[in-house]
PDB file of C-alpha atoms in Angstrom:
ATOM      1  CA  MET A   1      35.924 -37.909  33.904  1.00 46.00           C
ATOM      2  CA  ALA A   2      33.782 -35.223  35.570  1.00 44.00           C
ATOM      3  CA  LYS A   3      36.517 -32.673  35.022  1.00 42.00           C
ATOM      4  CA  GLN A   4      36.692 -33.611  31.347  1.00 42.00           C
ATOM      5  CA  LYS A   5      32.903 -33.035  31.043  1.00 37.00           C
ATOM      6  CA  ASP A   6      33.254 -29.687  32.788  1.00 38.00           C
ATOM      7  CA  ILE A   7      35.972 -28.670  30.316  1.00 32.00           C
ATOM      8  CA  VAL A   8      33.798 -29.659  27.341  1.00 33.00           C
ATOM      9  CA  ALA A   9      30.828 -27.772  28.826  1.00 34.00           C
ATOM     10  CA  ASP A  10      33.012 -24.724  29.384  1.00 33.00           C
ATOM     11  CA  ASP A  11      34.219 -24.907  25.771  1.00 33.00           C
ATOM     12  CA  LYS A  12      30.633 -25.035  24.478  1.00 34.00           C
ATOM     13  CA  ALA A  13      29.609 -22.121  26.682  1.00 35.00           C
ATOM     14  CA  SER A  14      32.608 -20.170  25.418  1.00 36.00           C
ATOM     15  CA  ASP A  15      31.632 -20.914  21.804  1.00 42.00           C
ATOM     16  CA  LEU A  16      28.063 -19.728  22.414  1.00 39.00           C
ATOM     17  CA  SER A  17      29.346 -16.588  24.107  1.00 44.00           C
ATOM     18  CA  ASP A  18      31.673 -15.884  21.179  1.00 47.00           C
ATOM     19  CA  LYS A  19      28.829 -16.390  18.666  1.00 50.00           C
ATOM     20  CA  LYS A  20      26.605 -14.078  20.696  1.00 53.00           C
ATOM     21  CA  CYS A  21      29.283 -11.372  20.630  1.00 52.00           C
ATOM     22  CA  ILE A  22      29.737 -11.797  16.886  1.00 54.00           C
ATOM     23  CA  HIS A  23      25.991 -11.504  16.235  1.00 60.00           C
ATOM     24  CA  ASP A  24      25.605  -8.584  18.631  1.00 64.00           C
ATOM     25  CA  GLY A  25      28.442  -6.824  16.820  1.00 83.00           C
ATOM     26  CA  HIS A  26      26.806  -7.559  13.466  1.00 83.00           C
ATOM     27  CA  ARG A  27      23.486  -6.118  14.644  1.00 86.00           C
ATOM     28  CA  GLN A  28      25.177  -2.961  15.815  1.00 88.00           C
ATOM     29  CA  ARG A  29      26.994  -2.594  12.491  1.00 88.00           C
ATOM     30  CA  VAL A  30      23.707  -3.025  10.602  1.00 86.00           C
ATOM     31  CA  ARG A  31      22.034  -0.354  12.727  1.00 87.00           C
ATOM     32  CA  GLU A  32      24.931   2.050  12.241  1.00 89.00           C
ATOM     33  CA  ARG A  33      24.904   1.435   8.483  1.00 89.00           C
ATOM     34  CA  LEU A  34      21.171   2.144   8.336  1.00 88.00           C
ATOM     35  CA  LEU A  35      21.575   5.426  10.199  1.00 89.00           C
ATOM     36  CA  LYS A  36      24.511   6.457   8.017  1.00 87.00           C
ATOM     37  CA  GLU A  37      23.405   5.303   4.551  1.00 88.00           C
ATOM     38  CA  GLY A  38      19.656   4.729   4.721  1.00 87.00           C
ATOM     39  CA  ILE A  39      18.015   1.561   3.463  1.00 88.00           C
ATOM     40  CA  ASP A  40      18.342   2.085  -0.315  1.00 85.00           C
ATOM     41  CA  ASN A  41      21.557   0.064  -0.664  1.00 87.00           C
ATOM     42  CA  PHE A  42      20.425  -2.814   1.535  1.00 90.00           C
ATOM     43  CA  ALA A  43      19.879  -6.171  -0.186  1.00 91.00           C
ATOM     44  CA  GLU A  44      16.469  -7.791   0.212  1.00 92.00           C
ATOM     45  CA  HIS A  45      17.651 -10.268   2.840  1.00 91.00           C
ATOM     46  CA  GLU A  46      19.273  -7.406   4.782  1.00 91.00           C
ATOM     47  CA  VAL A  47      15.969  -5.507   4.824  1.00 92.00           C
ATOM     48  CA  LEU A  48      14.316  -8.577   6.299  1.00 93.00           C
ATOM     49  CA  GLU A  49      17.157  -8.899   8.819  1.00 92.00           C
ATOM     50  CA  LEU A  50      16.385  -5.391  10.048  1.00 91.00           C
ATOM     51  CA  ALA A  51      12.759  -6.322  10.571  1.00 93.00           C
ATOM     52  CA  LEU A  52      13.553  -9.657  12.203  1.00 94.00           C
ATOM     53  CA  MET A  53      15.977  -8.044  14.641  1.00 92.00           C
ATOM     54  CA  GLN A  54      13.081  -6.125  16.187  1.00 91.00           C
ATOM     55  CA  THR A  55      11.413  -9.256  17.525  1.00 92.00           C
ATOM     56  CA  ILE A  56      14.196 -11.869  17.562  1.00 92.00           C
ATOM     57  CA  LYS A  57      16.560 -10.411  20.120  1.00 89.00           C
ATOM     58  CA  ARG A  58      19.373 -12.967  19.987  1.00 87.00           C
ATOM     59  CA  GLY A  59      21.157 -15.028  17.368  1.00 88.00           C
ATOM     60  CA  ASP A  60      21.773 -14.830  13.638  1.00 91.00           C
ATOM     61  CA  VAL A  61      18.595 -13.887  11.743  1.00 93.00           C
ATOM     62  CA  ASN A  62      20.321 -13.905   8.333  1.00 92.00           C
ATOM     63  CA  PRO A  63      19.310 -17.525   7.542  1.00 94.00           C
ATOM     64  CA  ILE A  64      15.687 -16.743   8.454  1.00 94.00           C
ATOM     65  CA  GLY A  65      15.703 -13.783   6.078  1.00 93.00           C
ATOM     66  CA  HIS A  66      16.972 -16.008   3.272  1.00 94.00           C
ATOM     67  CA  ARG A  67      14.366 -18.679   4.040  1.00 95.00           C
ATOM     68  CA  LEU A  68      11.597 -16.085   3.895  1.00 95.00           C
ATOM     69  CA  LEU A  69      12.830 -14.813   0.530  1.00 93.00           C
ATOM     70  CA  GLU A  70      13.150 -18.315  -0.885  1.00 95.00           C
ATOM     71  CA  HIS A  71       9.603 -19.177   0.183  1.00 96.00           C
ATOM     72  CA  PHE A  72       7.747 -15.943  -0.672  1.00 94.00           C
ATOM     73  CA  GLY A  73       9.942 -14.504  -3.428  1.00 93.00           C
ATOM     74  CA  SER A  74      10.240 -10.847  -2.373  1.00 91.00           C
ATOM     75  CA  VAL A  75      10.227  -8.494   0.608  1.00 91.00           C
ATOM     76  CA  SER A  76       6.758  -7.189  -0.244  1.00 88.00           C
ATOM     77  CA  ALA A  77       5.394 -10.732  -0.533  1.00 90.00           C
ATOM     78  CA  VAL A  78       6.809 -11.514   2.917  1.00 93.00           C
ATOM     79  CA  PHE A  79       5.106  -8.473   4.437  1.00 92.00           C
ATOM     80  CA  ASP A  80       1.841  -9.274   2.632  1.00 89.00           C
ATOM     81  CA  ALA A  81       1.810 -12.924   3.725  1.00 91.00           C
ATOM     82  CA  ASP A  82      -0.720 -14.316   6.185  1.00 92.00           C
ATOM     83  CA  ILE A  83       0.462 -14.866   9.740  1.00 94.00           C
ATOM     84  CA  ASP A  84      -0.182 -18.617   9.505  1.00 96.00           C
ATOM     85  CA  GLU A  85       1.961 -18.864   6.353  1.00 95.00           C
ATOM     86  CA  LEU A  86       4.788 -16.891   7.974  1.00 95.00           C
ATOM     87  CA  CYS A  87       4.758 -19.183  11.007  1.00 95.00           C
ATOM     88  CA  LYS A  88       5.496 -22.154   8.724  1.00 95.00           C
ATOM     89  CA  ILE A  89       9.002 -20.772   8.121  1.00 95.00           C
ATOM     90  CA  ASN A  90      11.625 -22.247  10.429  1.00 95.00           C
ATOM     91  CA  GLY A  91      12.663 -19.598  12.957  1.00 94.00           C
ATOM     92  CA  VAL A  92       9.537 -17.438  12.615  1.00 95.00           C
ATOM     93  CA  GLY A  93       7.317 -17.427  15.689  1.00 94.00           C
ATOM     94  CA  GLU A  94       3.882 -15.915  16.183  1.00 95.00           C
ATOM     95  CA  GLN A  95       5.206 -12.606  17.506  1.00 94.00           C
ATOM     96  CA  THR A  96       7.586 -12.174  14.573  1.00 95.00           C
ATOM     97  CA  ALA A  97       4.875 -13.174  12.071  1.00 94.00           C
ATOM     98  CA  PHE A  98       2.501 -10.628  13.599  1.00 94.00           C
ATOM     99  CA  PHE A  99       5.138  -7.893  13.376  1.00 94.00           C
ATOM    100  CA  LEU A 100       5.931  -8.647   9.712  1.00 94.00           C
ATOM    101  CA  HIS A 101       2.222  -8.740   8.867  1.00 91.00           C
ATOM    102  CA  LEU A 102       1.712  -5.428  10.686  1.00 92.00           C
ATOM    103  CA  LEU A 103       4.296  -3.518   8.637  1.00 92.00           C
ATOM    104  CA  PRO A 104       2.161  -2.860   5.496  1.00 87.00           C
ATOM    105  CA  GLN A 105      -0.603  -1.457   7.692  1.00 86.00           C
ATOM    106  CA  LEU A 106       1.907   0.903   9.319  1.00 89.00           C
ATOM    107  CA  PHE A 107       3.237   1.908   5.884  1.00 85.00           C
ATOM    108  CA  LYS A 108      -0.326   2.623   4.736  1.00 82.00           C
ATOM    109  CA  ARG A 109      -1.157   4.746   7.777  1.00 83.00           C
ATOM    110  CA  TYR A 110       2.094   6.691   7.364  1.00 84.00           C
ATOM    111  CA  ALA A 111       1.511   7.311   3.653  1.00 78.00           C
ATOM    112  CA  LEU A 112      -2.107   8.387   4.152  1.00 79.00           C
ATOM    113  CA  ASP A 113      -1.093  10.702   6.986  1.00 81.00           C
ATOM    114  CA  LYS A 114       1.446  12.349   4.662  1.00 75.00           C
ATOM    115  CA  CYS A 115      -1.257  12.767   2.020  1.00 70.00           C
ATOM    116  CA  ASN A 116      -3.620  14.379   4.513  1.00 71.00           C
ATOM    117  CA  VAL A 117      -1.497  17.526   4.601  1.00 64.00           C
ATOM    118  CA  VAL A 118      -2.708  18.286   1.055  1.00 75.00           C
ATOM    119  CA  ASP A 119      -5.312  21.069   1.127  1.00 81.00           C
ATOM    120  CA  THR A 120      -6.788  20.472  -2.310  1.00 93.00           C
ATOM    121  CA  TYR A 121      -6.608  17.570  -4.728  1.00 95.00           C
ATOM    122  CA  ASP A 122      -6.736  19.789  -7.760  1.00 94.00           C
ATOM    123  CA  ASN A 123      -4.754  17.514 -10.082  1.00 96.00           C
ATOM    124  CA  ILE A 124      -4.623  13.845 -10.904  1.00 97.00           C
ATOM    125  CA  GLY A 125      -1.060  13.530  -9.596  1.00 96.00           C
ATOM    126  CA  LYS A 126      -2.127  14.361  -6.037  1.00 96.00           C
ATOM    127  CA  ILE A 127      -5.082  11.994  -6.262  1.00 97.00           C
ATOM    128  CA  SER A 128      -2.935   9.149  -7.610  1.00 96.00           C
ATOM    129  CA  GLU A 129      -0.475   9.571  -4.715  1.00 94.00           C
ATOM    130  CA  TYR A 130      -3.364   9.362  -2.286  1.00 95.00           C
ATOM    131  CA  LEU A 131      -4.760   6.276  -4.029  1.00 96.00           C
ATOM    132  CA  HIS A 132      -1.426   4.474  -4.057  1.00 95.00           C
ATOM    133  CA  ALA A 133      -1.210   5.043  -0.302  1.00 92.00           C
ATOM    134  CA  LEU A 134      -4.815   3.897   0.105  1.00 94.00           C
ATOM    135  CA  TYR A 135      -4.146   0.641  -1.750  1.00 93.00           C
ATOM    136  CA  THR A 136      -0.986  -0.202   0.199  1.00 89.00           C
ATOM    137  CA  GLY A 137      -1.212  -3.810   1.345  1.00 84.00           C
ATOM    138  CA  VAL A 138      -4.431  -4.502  -0.602  1.00 87.00           C
ATOM    139  CA  ASP A 139      -3.780  -7.687  -2.577  1.00 84.00           C
ATOM    140  CA  HIS A 140      -7.292  -8.095  -4.001  1.00 88.00           C
ATOM    141  CA  GLU A 141      -9.531  -5.896  -6.122  1.00 91.00           C
ATOM    142  CA  ARG A 142     -11.243  -3.084  -4.217  1.00 93.00           C
ATOM    143  CA  VAL A 143     -13.408  -0.146  -5.274  1.00 94.00           C
ATOM    144  CA  TYR A 144     -13.309   3.272  -3.604  1.00 95.00           C
ATOM    145  CA  LEU A 145     -15.318   6.441  -4.122  1.00 97.00           C
ATOM    146  CA  LEU A 146     -13.603   9.763  -3.360  1.00 97.00           C
ATOM    147  CA  LEU A 147     -15.919  12.690  -2.716  1.00 97.00           C
ATOM    148  CA  PHE A 148     -14.828  16.317  -3.192  1.00 97.00           C
ATOM    149  CA  ASP A 149     -16.279  19.742  -2.514  1.00 96.00           C
ATOM    150  CA  ASN A 150     -16.280  22.493  -5.138  1.00 95.00           C
ATOM    151  CA  SER A 151     -12.721  23.500  -4.167  1.00 95.00           C
ATOM    152  CA  MET A 152     -11.503  19.900  -4.656  1.00 96.00           C
ATOM    153  CA  ARG A 153     -11.026  19.339  -0.945  1.00 95.00           C
ATOM    154  CA  LEU A 154     -11.554  15.718   0.011  1.00 95.00           C
ATOM    155  CA  ILE A 155     -14.818  15.275   1.898  1.00 95.00           C
ATOM    156  CA  ASP A 156     -14.691  11.524   2.396  1.00 96.00           C
ATOM    157  CA  THR A 157     -13.333   8.240   1.058  1.00 96.00           C
ATOM    158  CA  CYS A 158     -15.853   5.404   0.891  1.00 95.00           C
ATOM    159  CA  LYS A 159     -15.109   1.749   0.253  1.00 93.00           C
ATOM    160  CA  ILE A 160     -17.738   0.594  -2.210  1.00 92.00           C
ATOM    161  CA  SER A 161     -16.879  -3.075  -2.552  1.00 89.00           C
ATOM    162  CA  ASP A 162     -14.235  -5.768  -2.492  1.00 88.00           C
ATOM    163  CA  GLY A 163     -13.966  -7.693  -5.718  1.00 78.00           C
ATOM    164  CA  SER A 164     -13.923  -6.835  -9.400  1.00 67.00           C
ATOM    165  CA  VAL A 165     -15.611  -3.792 -10.861  1.00 65.00           C
ATOM    166  CA  ASN A 166     -18.947  -5.006 -12.154  1.00 60.00           C
ATOM    167  CA  CYS A 167     -22.544  -3.953 -12.124  1.00 48.00           C
ATOM    168  CA  ALA A 168     -23.372  -6.324  -9.276  1.00 48.00           C
ATOM    169  CA  ALA A 169     -20.604  -5.067  -6.981  1.00 58.00           C
ATOM    170  CA  ILE A 170     -21.022  -1.391  -7.805  1.00 69.00           C
ATOM    171  CA  THR A 171     -24.629  -0.296  -7.543  1.00 83.00           C
ATOM    172  CA  VAL A 172     -25.154   3.005  -9.288  1.00 91.00           C
ATOM    173  CA  ARG A 173     -27.792   3.922  -6.733  1.00 91.00           C
ATOM    174  CA  LYS A 174     -25.343   3.507  -3.845  1.00 92.00           C
ATOM    175  CA  ILE A 175     -22.825   5.839  -5.482  1.00 95.00           C
ATOM    176  CA  VAL A 176     -25.433   8.494  -6.263  1.00 96.00           C
ATOM    177  CA  GLU A 177     -26.810   8.313  -2.719  1.00 95.00           C
ATOM    178  CA  LEU A 178     -23.340   8.707  -1.197  1.00 96.00           C
ATOM    179  CA  ALA A 179     -22.578  11.695  -3.414  1.00 97.00           C
ATOM    180  CA  LEU A 180     -25.850  13.381  -2.473  1.00 97.00           C
ATOM    181  CA  THR A 181     -25.657  12.535   1.229  1.00 97.00           C
ATOM    182  CA  LYS A 182     -22.127  13.886   1.522  1.00 96.00           C
ATOM    183  CA  HIS A 183     -23.014  16.985  -0.534  1.00 97.00           C
ATOM    184  CA  ALA A 184     -20.225  16.246  -2.999  1.00 97.00           C
ATOM    185  CA  ALA A 185     -19.577  18.642  -5.867  1.00 97.00           C
ATOM    186  CA  GLY A 186     -17.654  15.955  -7.766  1.00 97.00           C
ATOM    187  CA  VAL A 187     -16.461  12.375  -7.313  1.00 98.00           C
ATOM    188  CA  VAL A 188     -13.614  10.132  -8.382  1.00 98.00           C
ATOM    189  CA  LEU A 189     -14.153   6.404  -8.697  1.00 97.00           C
ATOM    190  CA  ALA A 190     -11.114   4.156  -8.258  1.00 96.00           C
ATOM    191  CA  HIS A 191     -10.338   0.475  -8.422  1.00 95.00           C
ATOM    192  CA  ASN A 192      -7.112  -1.495  -8.475  1.00 94.00           C
ATOM    193  CA  HIS A 193      -5.633  -4.198 -10.672  1.00 93.00           C
ATOM    194  CA  PRO A 194      -3.379  -6.167  -8.280  1.00 89.00           C
ATOM    195  CA  ARG A 195      -0.348  -7.495 -10.123  1.00 84.00           C
ATOM    196  CA  GLY A 196      -1.965  -6.324 -13.360  1.00 88.00           C
ATOM    197  CA  LEU A 197      -1.793  -3.515 -15.896  1.00 93.00           C
ATOM    198  CA  PRO A 198      -3.780  -0.256 -15.710  1.00 95.00           C
ATOM    199  CA  ILE A 199      -5.801  -1.192 -18.782  1.00 94.00           C
ATOM    200  CA  ALA A 200      -9.584  -0.751 -18.759  1.00 94.00           C
ATOM    201  CA  SER A 201     -11.682  -3.764 -19.632  1.00 92.00           C
ATOM    202  CA  GLY A 202     -14.948  -3.573 -21.528  1.00 92.00           C
ATOM    203  CA  ASN A 203     -16.717  -3.980 -18.209  1.00 90.00           C
ATOM    204  CA  ASP A 204     -14.727  -1.100 -16.693  1.00 92.00           C
ATOM    205  CA  LEU A 205     -15.847   1.136 -19.560  1.00 93.00           C
ATOM    206  CA  GLU A 206     -19.491   0.092 -19.232  1.00 92.00           C
ATOM    207  CA  VAL A 207     -19.559   0.719 -15.488  1.00 92.00           C
ATOM    208  CA  THR A 208     -17.921   4.116 -16.014  1.00 94.00           C
ATOM    209  CA  ARG A 209     -20.566   5.138 -18.573  1.00 94.00           C
ATOM    210  CA  ASN A 210     -23.416   4.005 -16.304  1.00 94.00           C
ATOM    211  CA  ILE A 211     -22.126   5.871 -13.267  1.00 95.00           C
ATOM    212  CA  ASP A 212     -21.267   8.989 -15.262  1.00 96.00           C
ATOM    213  CA  SER A 213     -24.780   9.035 -16.735  1.00 95.00           C
ATOM    214  CA  ALA A 214     -26.480   8.553 -13.351  1.00 95.00           C
ATOM    215  CA  LEU A 215     -24.430  11.257 -11.634  1.00 96.00           C
ATOM    216  CA  SER A 216     -25.063  13.724 -14.454  1.00 95.00           C
ATOM    217  CA  THR A 217     -28.798  13.530 -13.706  1.00 96.00           C
ATOM    218  CA  VAL A 218     -28.105  15.025 -10.259  1.00 96.00           C
ATOM    219  CA  ALA A 219     -25.527  17.512 -11.614  1.00 96.00           C
ATOM    220  CA  ILE A 220     -22.530  15.861  -9.912  1.00 97.00           C
ATOM    221  CA  PRO A 221     -19.650  15.224 -12.326  1.00 97.00           C
ATOM    222  CA  LEU A 222     -17.701  11.982 -12.355  1.00 97.00           C
ATOM    223  CA  ILE A 223     -14.345  13.731 -12.449  1.00 97.00           C
ATOM    224  CA  GLU A 224     -12.460  10.547 -13.217  1.00 98.00           C
ATOM    225  CA  HIS A 225     -12.429   6.767 -12.894  1.00 97.00           C
ATOM    226  CA  ILE A 226      -8.864   5.765 -12.068  1.00 97.00           C
ATOM    227  CA  ILE A 227      -7.360   2.297 -12.377  1.00 96.00           C
ATOM    228  CA  VAL A 228      -4.510   1.853  -9.891  1.00 96.00           C
ATOM    229  CA  THR A 229      -1.654  -0.643 -10.092  1.00 95.00           C
ATOM    230  CA  GLU A 230       1.409  -0.959  -7.892  1.00 88.00           C
ATOM    231  CA  ASN A 231       3.482   1.595  -9.811  1.00 89.00           C
ATOM    232  CA  SER A 232       1.100   3.332 -12.214  1.00 95.00           C
ATOM    233  CA  TYR A 233      -2.464   4.412 -12.948  1.00 96.00           C
ATOM    234  CA  SER A 234      -4.727   5.240 -15.872  1.00 97.00           C
ATOM    235  CA  ALA A 235      -7.698   7.567 -16.351  1.00 97.00           C
ATOM    236  CA  ILE A 236     -10.776   6.084 -18.010  1.00 97.00           C
ATOM    237  CA  VAL A 237     -13.040   9.137 -18.294  1.00 97.00           C
ATOM    238  CA  ARG A 238     -10.452  11.233 -20.093  1.00 96.00           C
ATOM    239  CA  SER A 239     -10.049   8.543 -22.741  1.00 93.00           C
ATOM    240  CA  GLN A 240     -13.828   8.479 -23.255  1.00 91.00           C
ATOM    241  CA  LYS A 241     -14.871  12.119 -22.927  1.00 92.00           C
ATOM    242  CA  GLY A 242     -11.775  14.272 -23.260  1.00 92.00           C
ATOM    243  CA  MET A 243     -11.878  17.539 -21.295  1.00 92.00           C
ATOM    244  CA  LEU A 244     -15.173  19.082 -22.382  1.00 92.00           C
ATOM    245  CA  ARG A 245     -16.930  18.216 -19.148  1.00 94.00           C
ATOM    246  CA  ALA A 246     -18.560  19.895 -16.186  1.00 93.00           C
ATOM    247  CA  SER A 247     -16.237  21.244 -13.538  1.00 94.00           C
ATOM    248  CA  PRO A 248     -17.044  20.544  -9.865  1.00 95.00           C
ATOM    249  CA  SER A 249     -16.257  24.186  -9.082  1.00 91.00           C
ATOM    250  CA  ASN A 250     -19.295  25.602 -10.888  1.00 90.00           C
ATOM    251  CA  GLY A 251     -21.036  22.778 -12.720  1.00 90.00           C
ATOM    252  CA  ALA A 252     -20.326  24.330 -16.101  1.00 93.00           C
ATOM    253  CA  VAL A 253     -18.286  22.854 -18.931  1.00 93.00           C
ATOM    254  CA  ASP A 254     -14.739  23.985 -18.206  1.00 93.00           C
ATOM    255  CA  GLU A 255     -11.910  22.750 -20.409  1.00 93.00           C
ATOM    256  CA  ALA A 256      -9.408  24.900 -18.485  1.00 94.00           C
ATOM    257  CA  PHE A 257     -10.209  23.070 -15.243  1.00 95.00           C
ATOM    258  CA  TYR A 258      -9.451  19.699 -16.788  1.00 95.00           C
ATOM    259  CA  LYS A 259      -6.282  20.885 -18.516  1.00 94.00           C
ATOM    260  CA  SER A 260      -5.042  21.903 -15.088  1.00 95.00           C
ATOM    261  CA  PHE A 261      -6.387  18.718 -13.492  1.00 96.00           C
ATOM    262  CA  TYR A 262      -4.493  16.505 -15.949  1.00 96.00           C
ATOM    263  CA  LEU A 263      -1.374  18.706 -15.730  1.00 93.00           C
ATOM    264  CA  ASP A 264      -1.513  19.456 -19.476  1.00 82.00           C
TER     265      ASP A 264
END
């Protein structure tokens, strides 16, 4: 009887060893495919497999990837999820949840670092790229103020508030004080519409007019107020005032500056 048990145990051990070899071979094939083809042709569950392999060192992570997708709906939603929510998924431990939650922050730091090689933000395209990097992983409304010198070099980026753009969250005085303290020649206001459209509300327009008016009293132009969404942006000031506005380079009305700024 003991021998029979030993045989059964040996069979189970052999099965586990075979499965381990199969999974190890699969992991190696996935890595080789990534190096050869890049990630563009990977399915969503395969992208999650790649991430899961970094913290789950043994076994088949494919079912975990599928469970994550079924629960959260997309790769980005998985990466944006709270650690506690991730840990509720069968097969996801605290270390794996932390790693998945960390990824958007790494993406953001990488994207911002790439943007920092830009010498001047002399057109709205460069600024929008910077803003999209800045809003990576931000799943709620947030307001930023970008401050520029007279050569459109970025002096500083200040978080003004978390929450919707309204007169309570954005104090005009705070924005004017920041612009003066940092010796800005011009500023760009930005806020995001998470999972929304880049369409200005009546409140957005009112806030823009108030800030533009206050800054004009200290001769600092509001270059633009940009609404940022995941894949697009819109410019509020242009729709309200066109291009006959003061340039940050010399403080004088300069239509040529804004034609270049808007890539017209």
